[in-house]
Coordinates of N, CA, C and O and ligand atoms in Angstrom, one line a residue:
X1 N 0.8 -1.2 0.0 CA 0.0 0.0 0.0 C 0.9 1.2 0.0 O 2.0 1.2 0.6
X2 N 0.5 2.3 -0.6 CA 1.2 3.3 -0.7 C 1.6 4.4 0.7 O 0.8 4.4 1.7
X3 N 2.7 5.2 0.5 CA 2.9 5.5 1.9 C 1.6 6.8 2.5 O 1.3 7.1 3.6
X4 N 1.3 7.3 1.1 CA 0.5 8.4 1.8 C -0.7 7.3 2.1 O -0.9 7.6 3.3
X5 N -1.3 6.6 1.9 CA -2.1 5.5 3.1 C -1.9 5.7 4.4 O -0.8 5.3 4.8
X6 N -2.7 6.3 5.3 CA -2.8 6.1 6.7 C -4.3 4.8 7.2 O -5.5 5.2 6.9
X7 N -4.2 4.0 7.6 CA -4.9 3.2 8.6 C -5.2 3.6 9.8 O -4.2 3.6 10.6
X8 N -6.5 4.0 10.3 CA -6.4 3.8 12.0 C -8.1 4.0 12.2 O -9.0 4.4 11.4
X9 N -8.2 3.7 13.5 CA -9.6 3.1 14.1 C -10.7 4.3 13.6 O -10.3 5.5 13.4
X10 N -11.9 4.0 13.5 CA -13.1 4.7 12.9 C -13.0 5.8 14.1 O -12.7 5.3 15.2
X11 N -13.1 6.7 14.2 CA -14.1 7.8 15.2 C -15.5 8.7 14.8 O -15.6 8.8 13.6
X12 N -16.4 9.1 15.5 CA -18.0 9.2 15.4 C -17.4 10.3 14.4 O -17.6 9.7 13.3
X13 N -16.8 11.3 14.1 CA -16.6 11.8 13.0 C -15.9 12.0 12.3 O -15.2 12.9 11.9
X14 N -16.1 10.5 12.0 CA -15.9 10.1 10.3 C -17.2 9.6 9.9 O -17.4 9.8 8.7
X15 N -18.2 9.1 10.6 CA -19.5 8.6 10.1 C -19.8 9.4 8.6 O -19.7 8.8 7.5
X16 N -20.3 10.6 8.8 CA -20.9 10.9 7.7 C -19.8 10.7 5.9 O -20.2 10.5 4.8
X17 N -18.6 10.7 6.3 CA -17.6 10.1 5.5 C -17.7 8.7 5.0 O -17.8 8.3 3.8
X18 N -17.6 8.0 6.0 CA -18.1 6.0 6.2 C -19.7 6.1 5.1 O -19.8 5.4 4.0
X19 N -20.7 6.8 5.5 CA -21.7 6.5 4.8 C -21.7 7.1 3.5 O -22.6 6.6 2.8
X20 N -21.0 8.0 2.9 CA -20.9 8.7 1.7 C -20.2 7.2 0.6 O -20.5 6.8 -0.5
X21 N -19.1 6.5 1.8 CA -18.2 5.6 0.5 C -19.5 5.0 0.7 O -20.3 5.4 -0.2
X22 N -20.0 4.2 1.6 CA -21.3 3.5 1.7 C -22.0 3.3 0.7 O -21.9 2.2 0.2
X23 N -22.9 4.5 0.1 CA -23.7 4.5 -0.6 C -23.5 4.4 -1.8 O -24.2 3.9 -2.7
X24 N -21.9 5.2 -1.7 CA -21.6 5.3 -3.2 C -21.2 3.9 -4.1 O -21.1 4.0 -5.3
X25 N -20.9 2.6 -3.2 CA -19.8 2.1 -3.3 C -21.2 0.4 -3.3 O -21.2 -0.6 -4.1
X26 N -21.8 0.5 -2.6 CA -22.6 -0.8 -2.3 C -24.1 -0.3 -2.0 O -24.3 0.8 -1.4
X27 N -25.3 -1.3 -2.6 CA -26.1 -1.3 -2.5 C -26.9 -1.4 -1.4 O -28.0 -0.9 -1.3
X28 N -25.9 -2.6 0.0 CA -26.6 -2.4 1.3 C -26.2 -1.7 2.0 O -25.0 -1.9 2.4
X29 N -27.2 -0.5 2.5 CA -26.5 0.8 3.0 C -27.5 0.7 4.3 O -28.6 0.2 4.3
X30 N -26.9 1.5 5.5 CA -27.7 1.2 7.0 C -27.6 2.9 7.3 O -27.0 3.9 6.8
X31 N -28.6 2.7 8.5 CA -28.6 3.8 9.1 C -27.8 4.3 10.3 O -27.1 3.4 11.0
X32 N -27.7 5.5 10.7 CA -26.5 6.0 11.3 C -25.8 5.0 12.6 O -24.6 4.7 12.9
X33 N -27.5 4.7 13.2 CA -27.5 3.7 14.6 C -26.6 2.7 14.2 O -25.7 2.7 15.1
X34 N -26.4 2.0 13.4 CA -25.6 0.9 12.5 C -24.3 0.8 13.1 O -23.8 0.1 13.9
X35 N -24.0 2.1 12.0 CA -22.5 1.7 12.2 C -21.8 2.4 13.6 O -20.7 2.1 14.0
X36 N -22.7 3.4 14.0 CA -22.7 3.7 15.4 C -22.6 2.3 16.7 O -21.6 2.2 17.4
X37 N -23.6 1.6 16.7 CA -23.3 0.1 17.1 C -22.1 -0.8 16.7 O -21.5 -1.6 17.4
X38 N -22.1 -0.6 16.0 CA -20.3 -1.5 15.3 C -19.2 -0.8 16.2 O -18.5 -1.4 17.0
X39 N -19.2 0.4 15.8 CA -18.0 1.2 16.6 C -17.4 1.0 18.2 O -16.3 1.0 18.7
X40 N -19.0 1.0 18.8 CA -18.8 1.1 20.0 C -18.8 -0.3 20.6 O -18.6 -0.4 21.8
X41 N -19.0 -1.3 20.1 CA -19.0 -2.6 20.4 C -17.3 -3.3 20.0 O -16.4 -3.7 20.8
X42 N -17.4 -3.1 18.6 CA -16.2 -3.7 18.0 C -15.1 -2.5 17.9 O -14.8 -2.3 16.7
X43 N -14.6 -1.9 18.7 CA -13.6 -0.5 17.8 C -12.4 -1.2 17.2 O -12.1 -0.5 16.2
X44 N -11.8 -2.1 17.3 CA -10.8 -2.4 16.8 C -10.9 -3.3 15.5 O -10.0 -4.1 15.3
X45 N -12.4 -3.2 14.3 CA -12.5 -3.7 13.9 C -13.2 -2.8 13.2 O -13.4 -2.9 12.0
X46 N -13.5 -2.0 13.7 CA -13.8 -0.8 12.4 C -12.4 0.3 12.0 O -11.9 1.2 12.7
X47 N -12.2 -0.2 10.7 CA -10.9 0.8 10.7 C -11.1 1.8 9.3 O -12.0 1.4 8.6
X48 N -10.3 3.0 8.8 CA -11.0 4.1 7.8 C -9.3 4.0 7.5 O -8.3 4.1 8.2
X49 N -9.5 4.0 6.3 CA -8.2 4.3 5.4 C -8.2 6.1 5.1 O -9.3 6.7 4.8
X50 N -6.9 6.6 5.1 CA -7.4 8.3 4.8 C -6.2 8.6 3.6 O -5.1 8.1 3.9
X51 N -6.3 9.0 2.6 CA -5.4 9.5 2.1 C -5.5 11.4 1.9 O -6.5 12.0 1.6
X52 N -4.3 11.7 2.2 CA -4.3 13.6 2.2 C -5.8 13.8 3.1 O -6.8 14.4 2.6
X53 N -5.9 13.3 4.2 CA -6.7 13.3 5.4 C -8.4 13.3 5.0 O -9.3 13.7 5.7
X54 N -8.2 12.7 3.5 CA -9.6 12.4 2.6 C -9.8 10.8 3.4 O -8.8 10.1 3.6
X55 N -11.0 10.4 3.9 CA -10.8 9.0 3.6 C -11.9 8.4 2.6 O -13.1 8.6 2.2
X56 N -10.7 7.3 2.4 CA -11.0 6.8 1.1 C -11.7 5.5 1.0 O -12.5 5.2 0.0
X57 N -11.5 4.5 2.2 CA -12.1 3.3 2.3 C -12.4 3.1 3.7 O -12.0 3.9 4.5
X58 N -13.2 1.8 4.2 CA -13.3 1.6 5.5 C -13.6 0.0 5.2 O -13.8 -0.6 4.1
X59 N -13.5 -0.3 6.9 CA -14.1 -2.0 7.2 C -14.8 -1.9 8.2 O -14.3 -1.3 9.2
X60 N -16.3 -2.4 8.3 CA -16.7 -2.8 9.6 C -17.0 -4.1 10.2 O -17.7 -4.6 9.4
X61 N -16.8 -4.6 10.9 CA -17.0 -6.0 11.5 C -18.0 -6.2 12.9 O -18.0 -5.4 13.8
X62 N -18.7 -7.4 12.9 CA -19.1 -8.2 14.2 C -18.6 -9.0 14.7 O -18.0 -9.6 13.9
X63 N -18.4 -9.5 15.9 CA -17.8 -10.5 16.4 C -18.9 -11.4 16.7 O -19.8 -10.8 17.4
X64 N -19.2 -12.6 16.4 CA -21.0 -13.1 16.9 C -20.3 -14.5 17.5 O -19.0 -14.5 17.4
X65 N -20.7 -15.3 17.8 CA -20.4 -17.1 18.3 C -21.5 -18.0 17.7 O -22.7 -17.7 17.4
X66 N -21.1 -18.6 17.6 CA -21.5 -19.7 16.5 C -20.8 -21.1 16.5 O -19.6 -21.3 16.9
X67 N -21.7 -22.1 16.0 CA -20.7 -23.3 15.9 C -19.8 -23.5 14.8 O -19.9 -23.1 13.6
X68 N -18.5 -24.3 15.5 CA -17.5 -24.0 14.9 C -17.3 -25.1 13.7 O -17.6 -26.3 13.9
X69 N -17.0 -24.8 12.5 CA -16.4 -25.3 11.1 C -14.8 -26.4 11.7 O -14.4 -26.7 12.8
X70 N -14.5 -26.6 10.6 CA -13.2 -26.9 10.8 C -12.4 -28.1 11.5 O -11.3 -28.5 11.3
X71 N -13.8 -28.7 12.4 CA -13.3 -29.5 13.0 C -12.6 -28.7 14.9 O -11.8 -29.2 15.7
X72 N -13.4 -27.4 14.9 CA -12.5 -27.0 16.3 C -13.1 -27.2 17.0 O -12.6 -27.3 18.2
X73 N -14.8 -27.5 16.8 CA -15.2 -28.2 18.1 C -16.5 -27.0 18.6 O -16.0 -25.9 18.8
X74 N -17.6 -27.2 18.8 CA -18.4 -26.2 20.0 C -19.3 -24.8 19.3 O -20.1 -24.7 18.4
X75 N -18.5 -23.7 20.1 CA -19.5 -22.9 20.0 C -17.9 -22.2 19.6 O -16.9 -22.7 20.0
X76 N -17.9 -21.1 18.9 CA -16.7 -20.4 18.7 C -17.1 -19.2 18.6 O -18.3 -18.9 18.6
X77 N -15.8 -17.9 18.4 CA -16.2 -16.8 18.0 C -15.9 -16.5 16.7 O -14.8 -16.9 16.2
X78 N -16.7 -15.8 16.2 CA -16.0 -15.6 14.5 C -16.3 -14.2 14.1 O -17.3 -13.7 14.5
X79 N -15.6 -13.7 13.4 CA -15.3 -12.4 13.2 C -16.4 -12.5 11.8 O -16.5 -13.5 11.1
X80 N -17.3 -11.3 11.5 CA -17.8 -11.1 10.5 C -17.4 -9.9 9.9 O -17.6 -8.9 10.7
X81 N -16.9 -9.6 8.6 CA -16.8 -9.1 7.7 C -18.3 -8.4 7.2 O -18.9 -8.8 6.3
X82 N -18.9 -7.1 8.0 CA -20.5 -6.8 7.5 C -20.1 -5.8 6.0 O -20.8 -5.7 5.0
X83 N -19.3 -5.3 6.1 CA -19.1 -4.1 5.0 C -17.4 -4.0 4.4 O -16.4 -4.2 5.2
X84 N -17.4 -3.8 3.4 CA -15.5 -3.2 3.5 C -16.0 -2.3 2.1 O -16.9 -2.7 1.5
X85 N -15.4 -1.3 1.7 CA -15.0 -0.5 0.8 C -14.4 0.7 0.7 O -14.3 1.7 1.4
X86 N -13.9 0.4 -0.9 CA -12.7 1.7 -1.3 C -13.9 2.6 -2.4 O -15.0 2.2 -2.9
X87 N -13.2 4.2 -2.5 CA -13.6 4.7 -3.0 C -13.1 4.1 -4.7 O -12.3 3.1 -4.7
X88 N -13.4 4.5 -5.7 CA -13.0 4.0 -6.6 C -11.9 4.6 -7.3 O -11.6 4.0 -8.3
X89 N -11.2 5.7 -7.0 CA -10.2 6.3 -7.5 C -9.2 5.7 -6.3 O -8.0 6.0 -6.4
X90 N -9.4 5.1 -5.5 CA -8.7 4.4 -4.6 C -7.8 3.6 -4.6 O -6.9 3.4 -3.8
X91 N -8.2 2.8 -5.9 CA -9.0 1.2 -5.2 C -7.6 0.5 -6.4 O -6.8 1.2 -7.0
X92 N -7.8 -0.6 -6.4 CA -5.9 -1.5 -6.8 C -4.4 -0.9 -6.2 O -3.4 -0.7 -6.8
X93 N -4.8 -0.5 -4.9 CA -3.3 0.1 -4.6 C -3.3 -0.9 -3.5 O -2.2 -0.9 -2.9
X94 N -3.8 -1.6 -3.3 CA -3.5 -2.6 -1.6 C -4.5 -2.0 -0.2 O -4.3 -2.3 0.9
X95 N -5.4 -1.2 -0.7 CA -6.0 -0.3 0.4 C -7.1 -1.2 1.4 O -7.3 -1.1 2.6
X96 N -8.0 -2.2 0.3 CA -8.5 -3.1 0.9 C -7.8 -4.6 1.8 O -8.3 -5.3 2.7
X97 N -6.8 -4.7 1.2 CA -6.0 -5.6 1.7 C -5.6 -5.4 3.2 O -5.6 -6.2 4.1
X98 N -5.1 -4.0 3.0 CA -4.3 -3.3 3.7 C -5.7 -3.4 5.6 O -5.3 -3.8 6.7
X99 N -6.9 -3.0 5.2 CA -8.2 -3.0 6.1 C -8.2 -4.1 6.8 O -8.2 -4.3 8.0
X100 N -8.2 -5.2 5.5 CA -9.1 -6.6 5.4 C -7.6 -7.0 6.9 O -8.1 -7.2 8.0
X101 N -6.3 -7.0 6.9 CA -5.5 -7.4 7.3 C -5.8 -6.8 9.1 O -5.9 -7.5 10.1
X102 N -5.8 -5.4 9.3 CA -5.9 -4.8 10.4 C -7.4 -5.5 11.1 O -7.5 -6.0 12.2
X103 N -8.4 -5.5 10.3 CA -9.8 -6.0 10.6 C -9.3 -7.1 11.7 O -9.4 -7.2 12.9
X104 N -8.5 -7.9 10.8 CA -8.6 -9.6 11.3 C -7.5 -9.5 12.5 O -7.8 -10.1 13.5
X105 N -6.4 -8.8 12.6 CA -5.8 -8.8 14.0 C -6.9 -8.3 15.1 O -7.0 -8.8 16.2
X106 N -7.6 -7.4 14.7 CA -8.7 -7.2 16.0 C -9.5 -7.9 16.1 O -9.9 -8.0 17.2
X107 N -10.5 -9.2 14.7 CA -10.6 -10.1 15.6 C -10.0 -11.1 16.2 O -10.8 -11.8 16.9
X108 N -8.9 -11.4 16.2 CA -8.2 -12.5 16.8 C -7.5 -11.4 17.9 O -6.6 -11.9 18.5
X109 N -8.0 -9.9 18.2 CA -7.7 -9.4 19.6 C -9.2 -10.1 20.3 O -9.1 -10.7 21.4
X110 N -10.4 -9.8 19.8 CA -11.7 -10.6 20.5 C -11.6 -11.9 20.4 O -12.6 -12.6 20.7
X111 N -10.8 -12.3 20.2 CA -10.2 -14.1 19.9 C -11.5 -14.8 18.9 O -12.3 -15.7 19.2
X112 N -11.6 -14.2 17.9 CA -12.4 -15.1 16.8 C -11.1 -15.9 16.0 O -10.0 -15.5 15.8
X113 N -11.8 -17.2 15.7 CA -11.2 -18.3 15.2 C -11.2 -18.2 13.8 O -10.3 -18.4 13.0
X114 N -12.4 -17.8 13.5 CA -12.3 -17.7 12.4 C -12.9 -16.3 11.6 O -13.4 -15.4 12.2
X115 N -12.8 -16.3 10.2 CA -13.3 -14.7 9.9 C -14.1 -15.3 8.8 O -13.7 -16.2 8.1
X116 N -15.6 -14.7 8.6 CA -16.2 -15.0 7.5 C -17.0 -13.4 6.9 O -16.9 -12.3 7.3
X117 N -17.8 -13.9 5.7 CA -18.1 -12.6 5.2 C -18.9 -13.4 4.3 O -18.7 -14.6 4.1
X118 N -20.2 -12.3 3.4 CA -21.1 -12.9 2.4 C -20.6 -11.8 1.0 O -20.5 -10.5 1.1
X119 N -20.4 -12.3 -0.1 CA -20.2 -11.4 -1.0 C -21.3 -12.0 -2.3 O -21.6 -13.2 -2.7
X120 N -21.6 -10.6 -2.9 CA -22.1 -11.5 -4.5 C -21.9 -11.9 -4.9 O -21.1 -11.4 -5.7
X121 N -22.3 -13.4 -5.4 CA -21.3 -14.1 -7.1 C -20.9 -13.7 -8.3 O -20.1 -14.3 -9.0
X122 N -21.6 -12.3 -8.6 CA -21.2 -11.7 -9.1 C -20.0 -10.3 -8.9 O -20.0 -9.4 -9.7
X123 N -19.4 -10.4 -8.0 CA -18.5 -9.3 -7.6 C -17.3 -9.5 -7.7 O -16.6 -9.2 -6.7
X124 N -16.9 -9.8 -8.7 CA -15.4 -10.8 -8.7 C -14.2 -9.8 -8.4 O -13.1 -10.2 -8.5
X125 N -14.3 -8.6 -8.1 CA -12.9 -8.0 -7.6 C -13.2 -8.2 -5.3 O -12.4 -8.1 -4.4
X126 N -14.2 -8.4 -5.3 CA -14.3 -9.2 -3.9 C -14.1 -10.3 -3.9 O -13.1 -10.6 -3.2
X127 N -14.8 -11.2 -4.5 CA -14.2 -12.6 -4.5 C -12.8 -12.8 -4.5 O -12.3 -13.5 -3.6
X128 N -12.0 -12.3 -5.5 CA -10.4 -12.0 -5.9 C -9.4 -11.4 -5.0 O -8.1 -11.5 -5.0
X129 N -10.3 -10.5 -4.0 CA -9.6 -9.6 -2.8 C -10.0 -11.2 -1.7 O -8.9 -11.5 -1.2
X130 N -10.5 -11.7 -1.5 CA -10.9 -12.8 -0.6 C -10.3 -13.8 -1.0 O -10.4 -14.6 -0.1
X131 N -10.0 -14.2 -1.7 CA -9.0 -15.4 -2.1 C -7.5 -15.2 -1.9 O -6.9 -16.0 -1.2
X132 N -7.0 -14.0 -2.8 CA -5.8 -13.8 -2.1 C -5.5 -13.8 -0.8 O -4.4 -14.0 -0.5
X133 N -6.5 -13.4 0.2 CA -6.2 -13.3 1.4 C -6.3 -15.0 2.1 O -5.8 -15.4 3.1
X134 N -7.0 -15.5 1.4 CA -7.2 -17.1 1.7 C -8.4 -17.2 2.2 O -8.5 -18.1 3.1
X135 N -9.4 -16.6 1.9 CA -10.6 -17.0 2.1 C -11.0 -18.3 1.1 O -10.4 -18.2 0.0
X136 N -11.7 -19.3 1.3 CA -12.2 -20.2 0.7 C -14.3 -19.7 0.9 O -15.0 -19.3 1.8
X137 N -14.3 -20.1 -0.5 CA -16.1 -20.5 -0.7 C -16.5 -21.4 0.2 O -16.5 -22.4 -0.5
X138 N -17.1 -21.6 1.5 CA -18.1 -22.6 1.9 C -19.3 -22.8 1.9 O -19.7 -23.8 2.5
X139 N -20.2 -21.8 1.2 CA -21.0 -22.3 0.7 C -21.9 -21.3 0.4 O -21.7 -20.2 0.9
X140 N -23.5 -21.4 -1.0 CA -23.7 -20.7 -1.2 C -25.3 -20.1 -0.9 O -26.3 -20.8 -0.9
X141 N -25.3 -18.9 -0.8 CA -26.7 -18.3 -0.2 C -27.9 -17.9 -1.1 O -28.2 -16.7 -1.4
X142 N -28.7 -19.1 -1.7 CA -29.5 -18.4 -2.7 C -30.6 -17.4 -2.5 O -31.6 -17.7 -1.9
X143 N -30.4 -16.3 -3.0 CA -31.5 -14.9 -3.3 C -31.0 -14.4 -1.8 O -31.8 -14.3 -0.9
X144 N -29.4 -14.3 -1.8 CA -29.3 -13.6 0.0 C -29.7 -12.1 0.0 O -30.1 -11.4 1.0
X145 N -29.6 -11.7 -1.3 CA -29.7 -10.2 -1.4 C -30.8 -9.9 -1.6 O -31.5 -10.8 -2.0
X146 N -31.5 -8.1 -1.5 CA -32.9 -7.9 -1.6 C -33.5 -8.1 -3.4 O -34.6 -8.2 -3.9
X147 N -32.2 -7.9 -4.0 CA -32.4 -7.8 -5.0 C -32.4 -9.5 -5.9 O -32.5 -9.6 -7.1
X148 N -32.3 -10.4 -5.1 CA -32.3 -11.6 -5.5 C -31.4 -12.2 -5.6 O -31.6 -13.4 -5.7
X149 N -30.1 -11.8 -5.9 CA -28.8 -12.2 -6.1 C -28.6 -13.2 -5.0 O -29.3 -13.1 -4.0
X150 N -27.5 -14.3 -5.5 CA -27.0 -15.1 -4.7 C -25.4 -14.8 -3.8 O -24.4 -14.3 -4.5
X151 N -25.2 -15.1 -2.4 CA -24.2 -15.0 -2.2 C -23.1 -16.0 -1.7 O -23.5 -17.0 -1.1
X152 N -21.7 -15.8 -2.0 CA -21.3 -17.1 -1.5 C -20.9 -16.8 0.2 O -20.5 -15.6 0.6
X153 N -20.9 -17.5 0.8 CA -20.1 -17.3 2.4 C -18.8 -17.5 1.7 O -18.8 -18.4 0.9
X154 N -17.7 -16.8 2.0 CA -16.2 -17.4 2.2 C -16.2 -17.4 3.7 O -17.2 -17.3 4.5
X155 N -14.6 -17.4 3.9 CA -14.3 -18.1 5.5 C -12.9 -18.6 5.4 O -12.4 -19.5 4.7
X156 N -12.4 -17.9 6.2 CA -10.5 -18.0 6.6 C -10.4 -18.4 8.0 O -10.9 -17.6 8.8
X157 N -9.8 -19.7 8.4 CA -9.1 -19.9 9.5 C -8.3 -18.9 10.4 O -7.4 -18.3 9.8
X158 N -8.3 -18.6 11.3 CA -7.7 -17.1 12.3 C -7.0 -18.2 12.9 O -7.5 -19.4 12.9
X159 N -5.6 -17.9 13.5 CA -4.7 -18.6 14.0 C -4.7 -17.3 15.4 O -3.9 -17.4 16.3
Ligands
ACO1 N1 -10.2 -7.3 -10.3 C1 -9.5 -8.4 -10.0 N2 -8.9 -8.6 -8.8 C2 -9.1 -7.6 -7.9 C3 -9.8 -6.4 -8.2 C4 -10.4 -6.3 -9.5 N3 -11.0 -5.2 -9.8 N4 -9.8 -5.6 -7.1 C5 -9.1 -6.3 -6.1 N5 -8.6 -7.5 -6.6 C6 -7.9 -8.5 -5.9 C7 -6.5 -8.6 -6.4 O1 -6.0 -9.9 -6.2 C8 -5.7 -7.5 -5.6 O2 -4.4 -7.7 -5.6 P1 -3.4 -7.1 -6.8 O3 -3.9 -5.7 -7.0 O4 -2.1 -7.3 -6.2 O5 -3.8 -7.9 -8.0 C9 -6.3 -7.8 -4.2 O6 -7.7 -8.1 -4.5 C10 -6.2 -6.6 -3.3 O7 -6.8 -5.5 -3.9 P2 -6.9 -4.0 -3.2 O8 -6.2 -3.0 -4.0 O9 -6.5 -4.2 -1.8 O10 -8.5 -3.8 -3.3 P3 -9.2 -2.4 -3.4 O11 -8.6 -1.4 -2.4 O12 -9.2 -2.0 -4.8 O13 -10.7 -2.7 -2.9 C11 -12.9 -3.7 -3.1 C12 -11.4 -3.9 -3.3 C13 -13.1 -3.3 -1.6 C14 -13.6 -5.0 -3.4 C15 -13.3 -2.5 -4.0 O14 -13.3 -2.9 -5.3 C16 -14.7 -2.0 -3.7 O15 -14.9 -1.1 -2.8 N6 -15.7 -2.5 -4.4 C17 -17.1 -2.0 -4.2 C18 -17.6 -2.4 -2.8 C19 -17.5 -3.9 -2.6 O16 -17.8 -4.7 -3.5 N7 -17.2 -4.3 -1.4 C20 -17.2 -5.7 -1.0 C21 -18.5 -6.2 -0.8 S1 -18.6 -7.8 0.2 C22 -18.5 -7.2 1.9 O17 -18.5 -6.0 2.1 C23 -18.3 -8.2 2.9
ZN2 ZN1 -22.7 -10.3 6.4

């Protein structure tokens, strides 16, 4: 990622920024309460990329429990992936990478096992950011979206 990239934790004002890429960027868009909730639950998993103190992308995440994949046994924690995006003059510089990476050390600071996320089957520069990072397909969600689209779950092992 480039050096003028800065990384660091969401604060309440950046919100109206967070929802501008939001909208611009993805079709499921929430209200303020939202990502207000994420922040204050998860802060080390909502993080805002800034370039020339613009920012340009963000991540937000849940930490939920659930039974565990894998063979680990029970009830686990798993980091969810609810949103990530770059602005689009942003975007192939490593900036999502760059999120997707900081996201997952703070869940494995809430000790999730694992990290999952739902994307379109049609969105192949997510799918492609999610594979490099070692996400695998486990399985797929038909008509997850309002608009009928199907999604696949991926899902990476957290060490
Ligand atoms: N085509 C092919 N591969 C891609 C593409 C693309 N357009 N974009 C990213 N990748 C893959 C490549 O492997 C890339 O590595 P490389 O550049 O060395 O080849 C790798 O992902 C890392 O790319 P980044 O530069 O870190 O990704 P970027 O900052 O451009 O952001 C993102 C990717 C977030 C998917 C961006 O395109 C975006 O905001 N899209 C619209 C919103 C969106 O789809 N968000 C994800 C929805 S799913 C969810 O939120 C859980
Ligand atoms: Zn989700």
């Amino acid at each position: 990622m480039q050096q003028t990239v800065k990384l660091r934790k969401f604060k309440p004002d950046d919100l109206q920024s967070v929802i501008h890429i939001n909208r611009l960027c993805l079709p499921e868009n929430y209200m303020d309460f939202f990502f207000m909730d994420l922040h204050q639950r998860f802060p080390e998993t909502f993080i805002i990329a800034e370039e020339d103190r613009k920012i340009v992308g963000y991540i937000m995440c849940r930490i939920e429990v659930g039974l565990a994949s894998y063979g680990l046994g029970g009830l686990i924690r798993k980091g969810h992936v609810v949103s990530i995006a770059v602005l689009p003059q942003g975007r192939r510089k490593g900036v999502a990478q760059a999120l997707m990476d900081i996201a997952i050390k703070g869940m494995v600071y809430y000790k999730a096992k694992l990290c999952y996320l739902e994307v379109r089957v049609t969105n192949d520069p997510g799918v492609a950011l999610y594979k490099k990072l070692g996400f695998e397909v486990s399985r797929t969600l038909k008509g997850y979206y309002s608009d009928g689209e199907d999604a696949y779950v991926m899902t990476k092992k957290l060490d």
